[in-house]
Backbone as CSV, one residue per row, in Angstrom:
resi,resn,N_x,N_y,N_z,CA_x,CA_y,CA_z,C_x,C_y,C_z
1,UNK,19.991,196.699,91.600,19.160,197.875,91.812,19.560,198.973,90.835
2,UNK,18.435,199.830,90.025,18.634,200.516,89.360,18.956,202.283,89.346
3,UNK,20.058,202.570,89.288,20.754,203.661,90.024,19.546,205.195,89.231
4,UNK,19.555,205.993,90.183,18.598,206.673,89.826,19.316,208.342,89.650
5,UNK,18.774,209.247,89.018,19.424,210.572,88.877,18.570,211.452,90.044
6,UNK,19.658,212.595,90.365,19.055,213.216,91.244,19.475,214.997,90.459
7,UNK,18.244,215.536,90.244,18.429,216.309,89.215,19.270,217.867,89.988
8,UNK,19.653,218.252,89.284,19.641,220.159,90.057,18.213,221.045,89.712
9,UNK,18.453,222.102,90.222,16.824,223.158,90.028,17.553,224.488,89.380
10,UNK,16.714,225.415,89.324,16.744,226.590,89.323,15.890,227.076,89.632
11,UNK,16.022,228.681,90.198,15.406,229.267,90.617,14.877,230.291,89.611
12,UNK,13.382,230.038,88.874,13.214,231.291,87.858,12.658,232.354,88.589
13,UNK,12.189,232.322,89.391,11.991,233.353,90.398,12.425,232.761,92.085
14,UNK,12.958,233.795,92.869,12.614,233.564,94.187,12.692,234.975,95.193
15,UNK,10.884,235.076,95.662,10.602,236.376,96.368,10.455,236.066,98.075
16,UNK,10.582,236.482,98.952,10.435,236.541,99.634,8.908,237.161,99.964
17,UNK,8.242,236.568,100.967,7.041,236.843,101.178,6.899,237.422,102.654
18,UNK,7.787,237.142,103.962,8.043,237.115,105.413,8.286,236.739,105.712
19,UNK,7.926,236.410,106.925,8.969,235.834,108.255,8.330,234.775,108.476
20,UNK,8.965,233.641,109.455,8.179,232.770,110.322,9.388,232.334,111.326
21,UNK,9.272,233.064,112.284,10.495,232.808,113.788,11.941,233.152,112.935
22,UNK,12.748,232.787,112.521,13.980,232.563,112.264,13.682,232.525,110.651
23,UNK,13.064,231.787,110.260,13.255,231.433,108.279,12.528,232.435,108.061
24,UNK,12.084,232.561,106.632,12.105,233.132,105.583,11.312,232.752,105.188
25,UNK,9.805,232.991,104.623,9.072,232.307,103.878,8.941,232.867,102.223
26,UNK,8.715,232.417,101.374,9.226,232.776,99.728,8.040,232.258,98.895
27,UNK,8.052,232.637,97.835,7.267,232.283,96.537,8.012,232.014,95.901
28,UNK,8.311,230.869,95.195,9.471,230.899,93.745,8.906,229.490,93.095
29,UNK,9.544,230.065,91.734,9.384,228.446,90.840,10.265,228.179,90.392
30,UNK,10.634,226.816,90.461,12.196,225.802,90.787,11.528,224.838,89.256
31,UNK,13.007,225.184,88.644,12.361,224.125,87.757,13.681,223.511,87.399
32,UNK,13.263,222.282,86.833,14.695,221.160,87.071,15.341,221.244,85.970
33,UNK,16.579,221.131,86.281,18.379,221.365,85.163,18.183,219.361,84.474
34,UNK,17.449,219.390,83.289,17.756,218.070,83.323,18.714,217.601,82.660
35,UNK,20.208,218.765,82.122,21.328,218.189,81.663,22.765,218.133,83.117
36,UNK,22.455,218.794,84.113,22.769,218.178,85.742,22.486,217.522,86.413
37,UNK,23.462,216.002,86.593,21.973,215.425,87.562,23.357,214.804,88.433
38,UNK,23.286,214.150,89.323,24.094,213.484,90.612,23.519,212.287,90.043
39,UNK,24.364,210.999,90.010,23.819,209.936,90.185,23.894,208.567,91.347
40,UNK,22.873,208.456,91.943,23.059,206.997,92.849,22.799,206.144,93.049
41,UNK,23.406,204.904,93.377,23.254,204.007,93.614,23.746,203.101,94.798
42,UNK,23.171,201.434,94.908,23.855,201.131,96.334,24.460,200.051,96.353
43,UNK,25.231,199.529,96.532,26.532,199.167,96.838,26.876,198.108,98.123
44,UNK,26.770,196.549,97.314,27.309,195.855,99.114,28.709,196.658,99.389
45,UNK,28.603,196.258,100.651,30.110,196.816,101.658,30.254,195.843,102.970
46,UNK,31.415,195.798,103.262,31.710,194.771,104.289,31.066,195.280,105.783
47,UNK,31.873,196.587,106.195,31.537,197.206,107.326,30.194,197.644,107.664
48,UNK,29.850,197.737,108.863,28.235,198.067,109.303,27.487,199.482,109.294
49,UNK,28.798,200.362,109.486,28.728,201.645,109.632,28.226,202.143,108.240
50,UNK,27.100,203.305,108.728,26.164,203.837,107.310,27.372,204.588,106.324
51,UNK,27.685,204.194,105.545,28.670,204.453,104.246,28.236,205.148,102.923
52,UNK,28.199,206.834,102.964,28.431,207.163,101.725,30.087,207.716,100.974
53,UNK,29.636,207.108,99.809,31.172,206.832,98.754,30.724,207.927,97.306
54,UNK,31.622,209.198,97.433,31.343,209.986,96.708,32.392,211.089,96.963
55,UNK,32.294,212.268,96.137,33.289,213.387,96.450,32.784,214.218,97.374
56,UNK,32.473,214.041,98.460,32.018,215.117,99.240,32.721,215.817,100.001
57,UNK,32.506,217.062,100.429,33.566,217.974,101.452,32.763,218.023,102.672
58,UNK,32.397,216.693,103.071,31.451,217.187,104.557,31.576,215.957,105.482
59,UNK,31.538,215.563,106.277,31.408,214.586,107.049,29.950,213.549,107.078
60,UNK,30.418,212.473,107.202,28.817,211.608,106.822,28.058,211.875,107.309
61,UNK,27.879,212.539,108.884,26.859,212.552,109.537,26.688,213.985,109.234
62,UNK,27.156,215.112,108.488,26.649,216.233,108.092,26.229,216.143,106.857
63,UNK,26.042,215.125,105.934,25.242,214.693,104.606,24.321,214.781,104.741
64,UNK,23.297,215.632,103.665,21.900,215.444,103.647,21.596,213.788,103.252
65,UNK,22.310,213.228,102.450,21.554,211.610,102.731,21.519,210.653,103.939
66,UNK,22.955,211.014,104.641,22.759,210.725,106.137,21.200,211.001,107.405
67,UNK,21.362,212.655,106.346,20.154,212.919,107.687,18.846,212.539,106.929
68,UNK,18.550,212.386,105.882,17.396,211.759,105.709,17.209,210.077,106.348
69,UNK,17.949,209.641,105.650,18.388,208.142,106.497,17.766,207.696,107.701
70,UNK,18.231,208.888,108.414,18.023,209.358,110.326,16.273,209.588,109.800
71,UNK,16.288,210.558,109.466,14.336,210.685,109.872,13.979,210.009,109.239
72,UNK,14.276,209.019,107.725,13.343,207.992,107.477,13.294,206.696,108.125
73,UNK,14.512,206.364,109.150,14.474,205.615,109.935,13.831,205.642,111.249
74,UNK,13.784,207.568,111.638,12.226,207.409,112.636,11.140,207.611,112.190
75,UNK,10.358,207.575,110.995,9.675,207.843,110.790,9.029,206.544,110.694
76,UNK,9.901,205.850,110.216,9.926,203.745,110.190,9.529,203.356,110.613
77,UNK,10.650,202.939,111.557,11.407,201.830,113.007,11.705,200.967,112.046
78,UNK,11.930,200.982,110.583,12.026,199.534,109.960,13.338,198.967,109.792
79,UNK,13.123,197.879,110.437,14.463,196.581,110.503,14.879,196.697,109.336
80,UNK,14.237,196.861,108.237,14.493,196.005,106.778,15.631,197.229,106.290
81,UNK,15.008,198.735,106.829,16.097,199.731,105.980,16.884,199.657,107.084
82,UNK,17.351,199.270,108.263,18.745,199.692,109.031,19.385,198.334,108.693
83,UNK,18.773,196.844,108.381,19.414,196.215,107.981,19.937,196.109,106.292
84,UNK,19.315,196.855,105.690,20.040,196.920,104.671,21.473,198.178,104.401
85,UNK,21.512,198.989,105.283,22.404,199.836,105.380,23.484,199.153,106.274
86,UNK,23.434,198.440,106.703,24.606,197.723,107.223,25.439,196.742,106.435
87,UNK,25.010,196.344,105.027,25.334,195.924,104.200,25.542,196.442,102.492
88,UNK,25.083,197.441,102.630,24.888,198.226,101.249,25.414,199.806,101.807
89,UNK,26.510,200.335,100.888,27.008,201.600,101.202,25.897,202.282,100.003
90,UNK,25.940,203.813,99.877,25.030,204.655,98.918,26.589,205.326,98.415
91,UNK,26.300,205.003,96.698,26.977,205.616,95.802,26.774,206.669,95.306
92,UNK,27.961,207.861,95.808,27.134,209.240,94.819,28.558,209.190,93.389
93,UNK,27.456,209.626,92.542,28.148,210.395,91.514,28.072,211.766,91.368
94,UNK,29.068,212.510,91.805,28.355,214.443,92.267,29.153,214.865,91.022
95,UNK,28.026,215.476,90.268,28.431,216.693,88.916,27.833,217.719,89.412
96,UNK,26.649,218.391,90.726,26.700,219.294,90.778,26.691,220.135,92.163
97,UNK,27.735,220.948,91.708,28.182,222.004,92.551,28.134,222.034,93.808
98,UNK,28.497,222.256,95.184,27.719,222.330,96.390,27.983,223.987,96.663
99,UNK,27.380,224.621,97.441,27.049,225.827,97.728,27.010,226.292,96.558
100,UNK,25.817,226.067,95.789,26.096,227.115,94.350,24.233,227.461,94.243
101,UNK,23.620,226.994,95.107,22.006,227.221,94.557,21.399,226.592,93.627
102,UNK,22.233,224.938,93.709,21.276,224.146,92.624,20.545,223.116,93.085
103,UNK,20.935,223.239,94.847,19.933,222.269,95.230,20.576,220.647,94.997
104,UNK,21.717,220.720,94.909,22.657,219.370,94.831,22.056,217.978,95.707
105,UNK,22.183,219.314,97.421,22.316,218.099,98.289,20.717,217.828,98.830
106,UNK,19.470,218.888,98.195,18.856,218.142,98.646,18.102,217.232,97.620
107,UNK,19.095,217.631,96.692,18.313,216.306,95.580,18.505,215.364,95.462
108,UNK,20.090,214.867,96.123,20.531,213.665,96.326,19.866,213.285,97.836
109,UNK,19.330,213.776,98.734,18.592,213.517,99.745,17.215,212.532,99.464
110,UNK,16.464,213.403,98.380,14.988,213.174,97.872,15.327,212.024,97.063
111,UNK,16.388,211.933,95.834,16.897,210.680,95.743,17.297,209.686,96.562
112,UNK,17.423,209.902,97.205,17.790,208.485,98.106,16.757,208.228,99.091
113,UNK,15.335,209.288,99.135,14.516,208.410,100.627,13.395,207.579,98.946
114,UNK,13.364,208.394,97.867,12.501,207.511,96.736,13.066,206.406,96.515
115,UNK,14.517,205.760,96.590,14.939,204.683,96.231,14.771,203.970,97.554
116,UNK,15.159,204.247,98.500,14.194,203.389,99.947,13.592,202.637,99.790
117,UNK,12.595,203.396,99.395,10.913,203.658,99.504,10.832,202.591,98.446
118,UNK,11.292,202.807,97.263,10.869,201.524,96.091,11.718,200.337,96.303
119,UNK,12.887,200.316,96.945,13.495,199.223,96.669,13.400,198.554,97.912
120,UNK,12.789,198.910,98.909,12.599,198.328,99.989,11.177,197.989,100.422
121,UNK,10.752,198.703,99.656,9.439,198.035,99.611,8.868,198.788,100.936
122,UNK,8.966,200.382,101.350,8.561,200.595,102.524,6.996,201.216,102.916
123,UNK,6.573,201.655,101.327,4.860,201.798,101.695,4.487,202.948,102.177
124,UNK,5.671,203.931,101.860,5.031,205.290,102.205,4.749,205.688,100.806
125,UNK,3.835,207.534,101.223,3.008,207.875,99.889,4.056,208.985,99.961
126,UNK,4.234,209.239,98.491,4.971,210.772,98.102,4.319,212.110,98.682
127,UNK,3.884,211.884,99.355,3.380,213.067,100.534,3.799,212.810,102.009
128,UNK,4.066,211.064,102.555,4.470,210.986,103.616,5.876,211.394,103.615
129,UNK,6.562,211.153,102.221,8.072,210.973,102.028,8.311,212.971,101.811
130,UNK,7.113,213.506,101.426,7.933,214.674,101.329,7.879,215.734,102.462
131,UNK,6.934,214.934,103.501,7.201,215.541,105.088,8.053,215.209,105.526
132,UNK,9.094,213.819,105.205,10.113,213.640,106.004,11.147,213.924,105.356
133,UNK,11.149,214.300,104.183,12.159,215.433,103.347,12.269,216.664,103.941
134,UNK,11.162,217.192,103.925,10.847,218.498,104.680,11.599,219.219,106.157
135,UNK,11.981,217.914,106.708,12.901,217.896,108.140,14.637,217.769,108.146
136,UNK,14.508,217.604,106.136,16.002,217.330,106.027,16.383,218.403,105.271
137,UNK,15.667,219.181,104.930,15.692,220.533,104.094,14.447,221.116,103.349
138,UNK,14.737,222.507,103.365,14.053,223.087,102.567,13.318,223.228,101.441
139,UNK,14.344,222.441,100.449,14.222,222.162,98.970,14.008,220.936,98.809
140,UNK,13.752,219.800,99.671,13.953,218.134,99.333,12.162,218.226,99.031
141,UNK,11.474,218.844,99.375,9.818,218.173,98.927,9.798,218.456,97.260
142,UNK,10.308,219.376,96.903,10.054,219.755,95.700,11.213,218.778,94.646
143,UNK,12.111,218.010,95.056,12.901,217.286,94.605,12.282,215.659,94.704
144,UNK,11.367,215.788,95.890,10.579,214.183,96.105,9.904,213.909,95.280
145,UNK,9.073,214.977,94.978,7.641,215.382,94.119,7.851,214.977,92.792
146,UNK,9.387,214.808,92.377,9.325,214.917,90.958,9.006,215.915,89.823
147,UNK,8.440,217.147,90.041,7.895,217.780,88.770,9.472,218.373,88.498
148,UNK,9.353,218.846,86.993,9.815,219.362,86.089,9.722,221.073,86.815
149,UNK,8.445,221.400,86.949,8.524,222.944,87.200,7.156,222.755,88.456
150,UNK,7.396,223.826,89.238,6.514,223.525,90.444,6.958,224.819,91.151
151,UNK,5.644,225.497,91.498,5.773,226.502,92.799,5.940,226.392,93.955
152,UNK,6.762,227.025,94.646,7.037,226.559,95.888,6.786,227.781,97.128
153,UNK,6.466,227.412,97.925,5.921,228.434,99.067,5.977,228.429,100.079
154,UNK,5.979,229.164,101.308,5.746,228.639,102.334,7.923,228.552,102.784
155,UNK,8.197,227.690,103.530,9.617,227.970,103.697,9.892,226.065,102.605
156,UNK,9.257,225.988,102.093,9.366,225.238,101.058,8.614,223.769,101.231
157,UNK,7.976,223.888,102.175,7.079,222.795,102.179,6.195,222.471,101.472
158,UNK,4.939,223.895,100.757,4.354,224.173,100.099,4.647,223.597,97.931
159,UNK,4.396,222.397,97.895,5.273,222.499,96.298,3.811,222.028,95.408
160,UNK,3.695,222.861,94.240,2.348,222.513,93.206,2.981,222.732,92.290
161,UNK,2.456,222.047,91.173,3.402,221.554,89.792,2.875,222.376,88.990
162,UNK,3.315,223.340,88.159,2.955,223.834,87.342,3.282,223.296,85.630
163,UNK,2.268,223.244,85.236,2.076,222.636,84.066,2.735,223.754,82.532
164,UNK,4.160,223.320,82.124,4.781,224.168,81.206,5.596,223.666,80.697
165,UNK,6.132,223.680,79.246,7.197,223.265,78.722,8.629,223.296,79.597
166,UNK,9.065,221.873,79.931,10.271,222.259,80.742,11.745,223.097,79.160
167,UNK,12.155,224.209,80.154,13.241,224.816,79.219,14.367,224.222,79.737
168,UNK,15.583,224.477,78.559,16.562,223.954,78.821,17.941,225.129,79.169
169,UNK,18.767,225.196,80.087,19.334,225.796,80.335,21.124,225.130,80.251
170,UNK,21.450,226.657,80.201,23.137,227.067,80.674,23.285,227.137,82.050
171,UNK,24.174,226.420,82.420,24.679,226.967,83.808,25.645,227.217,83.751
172,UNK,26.501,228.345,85.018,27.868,228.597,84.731,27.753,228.665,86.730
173,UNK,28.846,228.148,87.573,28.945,228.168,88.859,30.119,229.081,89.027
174,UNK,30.338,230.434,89.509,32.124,230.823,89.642,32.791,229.955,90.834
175,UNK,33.679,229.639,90.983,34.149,229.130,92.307,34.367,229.961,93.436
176,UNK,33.076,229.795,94.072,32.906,230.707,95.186,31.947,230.024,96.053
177,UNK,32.216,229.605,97.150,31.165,228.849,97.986,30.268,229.829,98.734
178,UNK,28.628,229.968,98.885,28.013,230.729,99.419,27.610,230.271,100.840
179,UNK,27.839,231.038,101.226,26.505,230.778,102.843,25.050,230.726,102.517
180,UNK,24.213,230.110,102.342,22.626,230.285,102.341,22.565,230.910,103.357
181,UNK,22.951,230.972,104.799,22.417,231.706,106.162,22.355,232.856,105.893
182,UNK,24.515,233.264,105.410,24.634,234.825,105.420,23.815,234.986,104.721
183,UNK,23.582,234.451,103.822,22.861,235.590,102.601,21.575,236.248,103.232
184,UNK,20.891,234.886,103.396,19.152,235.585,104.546,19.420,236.728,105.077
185,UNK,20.455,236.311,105.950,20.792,237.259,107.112,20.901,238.751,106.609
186,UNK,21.687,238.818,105.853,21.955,239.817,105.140,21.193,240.386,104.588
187,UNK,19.768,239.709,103.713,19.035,240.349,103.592,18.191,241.054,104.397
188,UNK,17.902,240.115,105.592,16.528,240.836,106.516,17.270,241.871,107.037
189,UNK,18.666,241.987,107.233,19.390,243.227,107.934,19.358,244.837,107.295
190,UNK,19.596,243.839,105.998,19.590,245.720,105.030,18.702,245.477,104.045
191,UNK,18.219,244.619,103.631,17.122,244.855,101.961,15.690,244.126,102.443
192,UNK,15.392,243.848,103.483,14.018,243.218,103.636,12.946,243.806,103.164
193,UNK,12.274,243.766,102.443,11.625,244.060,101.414,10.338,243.301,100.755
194,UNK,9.225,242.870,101.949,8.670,241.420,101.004,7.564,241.686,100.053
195,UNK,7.139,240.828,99.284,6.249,241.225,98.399,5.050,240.685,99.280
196,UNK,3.665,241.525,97.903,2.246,241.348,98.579,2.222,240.120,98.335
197,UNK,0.562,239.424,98.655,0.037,238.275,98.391,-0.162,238.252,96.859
198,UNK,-0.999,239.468,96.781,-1.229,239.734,95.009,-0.024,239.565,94.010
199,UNK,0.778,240.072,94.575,2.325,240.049,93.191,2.557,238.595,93.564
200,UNK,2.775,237.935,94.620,3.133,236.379,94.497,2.081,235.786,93.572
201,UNK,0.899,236.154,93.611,-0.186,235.251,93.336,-0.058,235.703,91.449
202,UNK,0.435,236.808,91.102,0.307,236.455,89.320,2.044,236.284,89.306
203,UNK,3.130,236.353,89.643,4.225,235.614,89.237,4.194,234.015,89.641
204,UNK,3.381,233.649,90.019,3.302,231.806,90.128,2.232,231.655,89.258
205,UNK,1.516,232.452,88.552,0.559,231.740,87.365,1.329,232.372,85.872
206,UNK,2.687,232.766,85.873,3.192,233.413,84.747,4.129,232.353,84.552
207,UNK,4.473,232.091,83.132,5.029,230.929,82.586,6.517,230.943,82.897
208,UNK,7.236,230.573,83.033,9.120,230.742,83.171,9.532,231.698,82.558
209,UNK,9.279,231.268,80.828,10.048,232.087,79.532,9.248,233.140,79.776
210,UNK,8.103,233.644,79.785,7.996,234.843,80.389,8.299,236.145,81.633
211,UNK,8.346,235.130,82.248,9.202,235.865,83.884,11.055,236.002,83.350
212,UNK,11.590,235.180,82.660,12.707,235.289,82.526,13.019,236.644,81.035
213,UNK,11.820,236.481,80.837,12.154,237.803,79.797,11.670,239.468,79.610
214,UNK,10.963,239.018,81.264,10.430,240.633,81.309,10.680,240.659,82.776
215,UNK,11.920,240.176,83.827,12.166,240.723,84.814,14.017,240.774,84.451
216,UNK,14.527,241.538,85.226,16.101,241.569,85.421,16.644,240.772,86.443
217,UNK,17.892,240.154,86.585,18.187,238.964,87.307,18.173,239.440,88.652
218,UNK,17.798,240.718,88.857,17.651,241.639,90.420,16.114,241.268,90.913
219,UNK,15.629,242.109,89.793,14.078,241.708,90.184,13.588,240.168,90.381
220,UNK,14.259,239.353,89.703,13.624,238.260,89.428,13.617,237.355,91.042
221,UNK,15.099,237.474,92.153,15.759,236.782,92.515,15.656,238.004,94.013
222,UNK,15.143,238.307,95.100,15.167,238.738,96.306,16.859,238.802,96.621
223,UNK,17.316,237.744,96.494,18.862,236.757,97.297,20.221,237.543,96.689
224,UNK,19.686,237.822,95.167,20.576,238.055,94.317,21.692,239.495,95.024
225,UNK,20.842,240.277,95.416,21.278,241.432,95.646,22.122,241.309,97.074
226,UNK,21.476,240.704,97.835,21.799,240.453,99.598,23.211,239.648,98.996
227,UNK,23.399,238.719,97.993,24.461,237.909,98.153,25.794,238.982,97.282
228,UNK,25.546,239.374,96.782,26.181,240.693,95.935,26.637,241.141,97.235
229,UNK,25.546,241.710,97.807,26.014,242.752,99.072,27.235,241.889,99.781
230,UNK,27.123,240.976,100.441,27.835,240.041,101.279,29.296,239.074,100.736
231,UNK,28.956,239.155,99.477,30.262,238.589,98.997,30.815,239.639,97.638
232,UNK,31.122,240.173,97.990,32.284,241.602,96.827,32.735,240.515,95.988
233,UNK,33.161,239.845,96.132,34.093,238.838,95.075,32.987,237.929,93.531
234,UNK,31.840,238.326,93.934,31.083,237.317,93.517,30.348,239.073,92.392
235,UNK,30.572,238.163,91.248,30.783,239.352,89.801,28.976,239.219,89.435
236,UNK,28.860,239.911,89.045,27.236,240.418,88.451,27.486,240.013,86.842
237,UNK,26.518,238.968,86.176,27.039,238.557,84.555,25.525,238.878,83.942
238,UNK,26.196,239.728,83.021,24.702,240.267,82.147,24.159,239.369,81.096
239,UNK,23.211,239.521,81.471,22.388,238.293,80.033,22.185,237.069,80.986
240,UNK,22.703,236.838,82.273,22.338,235.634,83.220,21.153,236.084,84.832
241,UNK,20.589,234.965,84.967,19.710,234.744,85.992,20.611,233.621,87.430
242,UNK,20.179,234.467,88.148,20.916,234.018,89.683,20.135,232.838,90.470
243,UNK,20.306,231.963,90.534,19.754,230.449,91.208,19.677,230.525,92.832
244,UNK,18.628,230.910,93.499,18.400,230.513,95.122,19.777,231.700,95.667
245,UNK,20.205,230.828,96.333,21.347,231.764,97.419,22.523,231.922,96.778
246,UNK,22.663,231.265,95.367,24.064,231.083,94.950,24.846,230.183,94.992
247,UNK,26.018,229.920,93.973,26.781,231.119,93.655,26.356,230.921,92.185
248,UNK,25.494,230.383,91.393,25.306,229.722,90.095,24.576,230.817,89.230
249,UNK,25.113,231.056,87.831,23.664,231.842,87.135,23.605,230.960,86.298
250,UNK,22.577,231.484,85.408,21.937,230.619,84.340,21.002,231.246,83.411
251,UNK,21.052,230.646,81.802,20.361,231.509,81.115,19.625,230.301,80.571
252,UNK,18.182,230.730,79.310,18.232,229.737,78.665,18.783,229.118,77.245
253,UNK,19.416,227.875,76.840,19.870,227.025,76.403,18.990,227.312,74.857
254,UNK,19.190,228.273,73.803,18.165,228.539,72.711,18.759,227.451,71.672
């Protein structure tokens, strides 16, 4: 079986739009790091128990490939994927970051329900697979989907591909692990602030290299400021753009 990459994103914009119960609903366009990628593959193994083999700091059953696993197995009932996980462990190769806002774990998530799906021959459509992404995170539809650059909306269910030269970027991560929660939290407490329908609606028809060269990494990024606020330790770098919740910036790669 042919081991597949699971890319990182960035965030060239991400606005907040409101509420919905508890989340956050946003406008942003995520476009993919294609010199970061995780790589996986799968692996016989003796034992029965679902086995991922990688550097992770989390427990298996707190893995986003674990919990996809779980809802693509109810979404199933299929014999063929619980019997092949009893014999095949999932190999990660992790180059990127976790808590940094690149979307690591749910890309290795979206990677692993597409390799399922093809190597098992399970017959869902990249729309069934990115509702049951959708239950394993936020960011996994837009990682299922495949595009290069794509708007995203809604608390991220919402993903349309926008058609643009993919750019190539710098990343730099400080070693600092973020909360995605605090950060929200933090924002709706002291900076909630959402934009209209109208300002979402011409920053998702404006090209990347343009948004990245006529906004500041404040304006560009809702999160940026709330995560500033909440973590003192975490330095402001000029000439860079701030990725989702953090802790990652990024410029582009000229």
């Amino acid at each position: 079986m042919i081991p597949r990459r699971a890319y990182a994103k960035v965030n060239i914009f991400l606005k907040i739009t409101g509420t919905r119960g508890e989340y956050h609903t946003l406008s942003s366009r995520f476009m993919r790091v294609s010199s970061l990628y995780d790589t996986l593959r799968f692996e016989r193994k003796t034992t029965p128990e679902f086995e991922i083999r990688g550097n992770f700091d989390c427990e298996v059953h707190s893995n986003t490939i674990y919990k996809a696993y779980k809802y693509l197995l109810a979404a199933t009932h299929s014999e063929k994927l619980s019997a092949f996980f009893e014999d095949h462990a999932v190999c990660v190769e992790k180059n990127i970051p976790s808590f940094a806002g690149l979307g690591g774990g749910s890309s290795d998530a979206a990677t692993f329900l597409t390799m399922c799906n093809e190597d098992l021959d399970l017959g869902l459509s990249v729309d069934e697979l990115a509702r049951i992404g959708a239950d394993v995170g936020a960011d996994v539809p837009f990682f299922v989907y495949g595009y290069e650059s794509a708007n995203v909306r809604g608390i991220g269910e919402i993903v349309e591909r926008y058609d643009e030269p993919l750019l190539h970027f710098e990343v730099t991560t400080p070693a600092l692990e973020i909360s995605t929660p605090t950060v929200y939290r933090y924002y709706r407490e002291h900076r909630f602030d959402p934009i209209s329908e109208e300002e979402a609606a011409r920053l998702e028809a404006t090209p990347s290299r343009e948004i990245l060269a006529s906004m500041s990494a404040k304006e560009a990024n809702d999160l940026y400021p709330a995560a500033l606020g909440c973590y003192p330790q975490l330095k402001e770098q000029e000439g860079w753009f701030f990725s989702g919740s953090g802790s990652s910036f990024f410029k582009i790669e000229e």
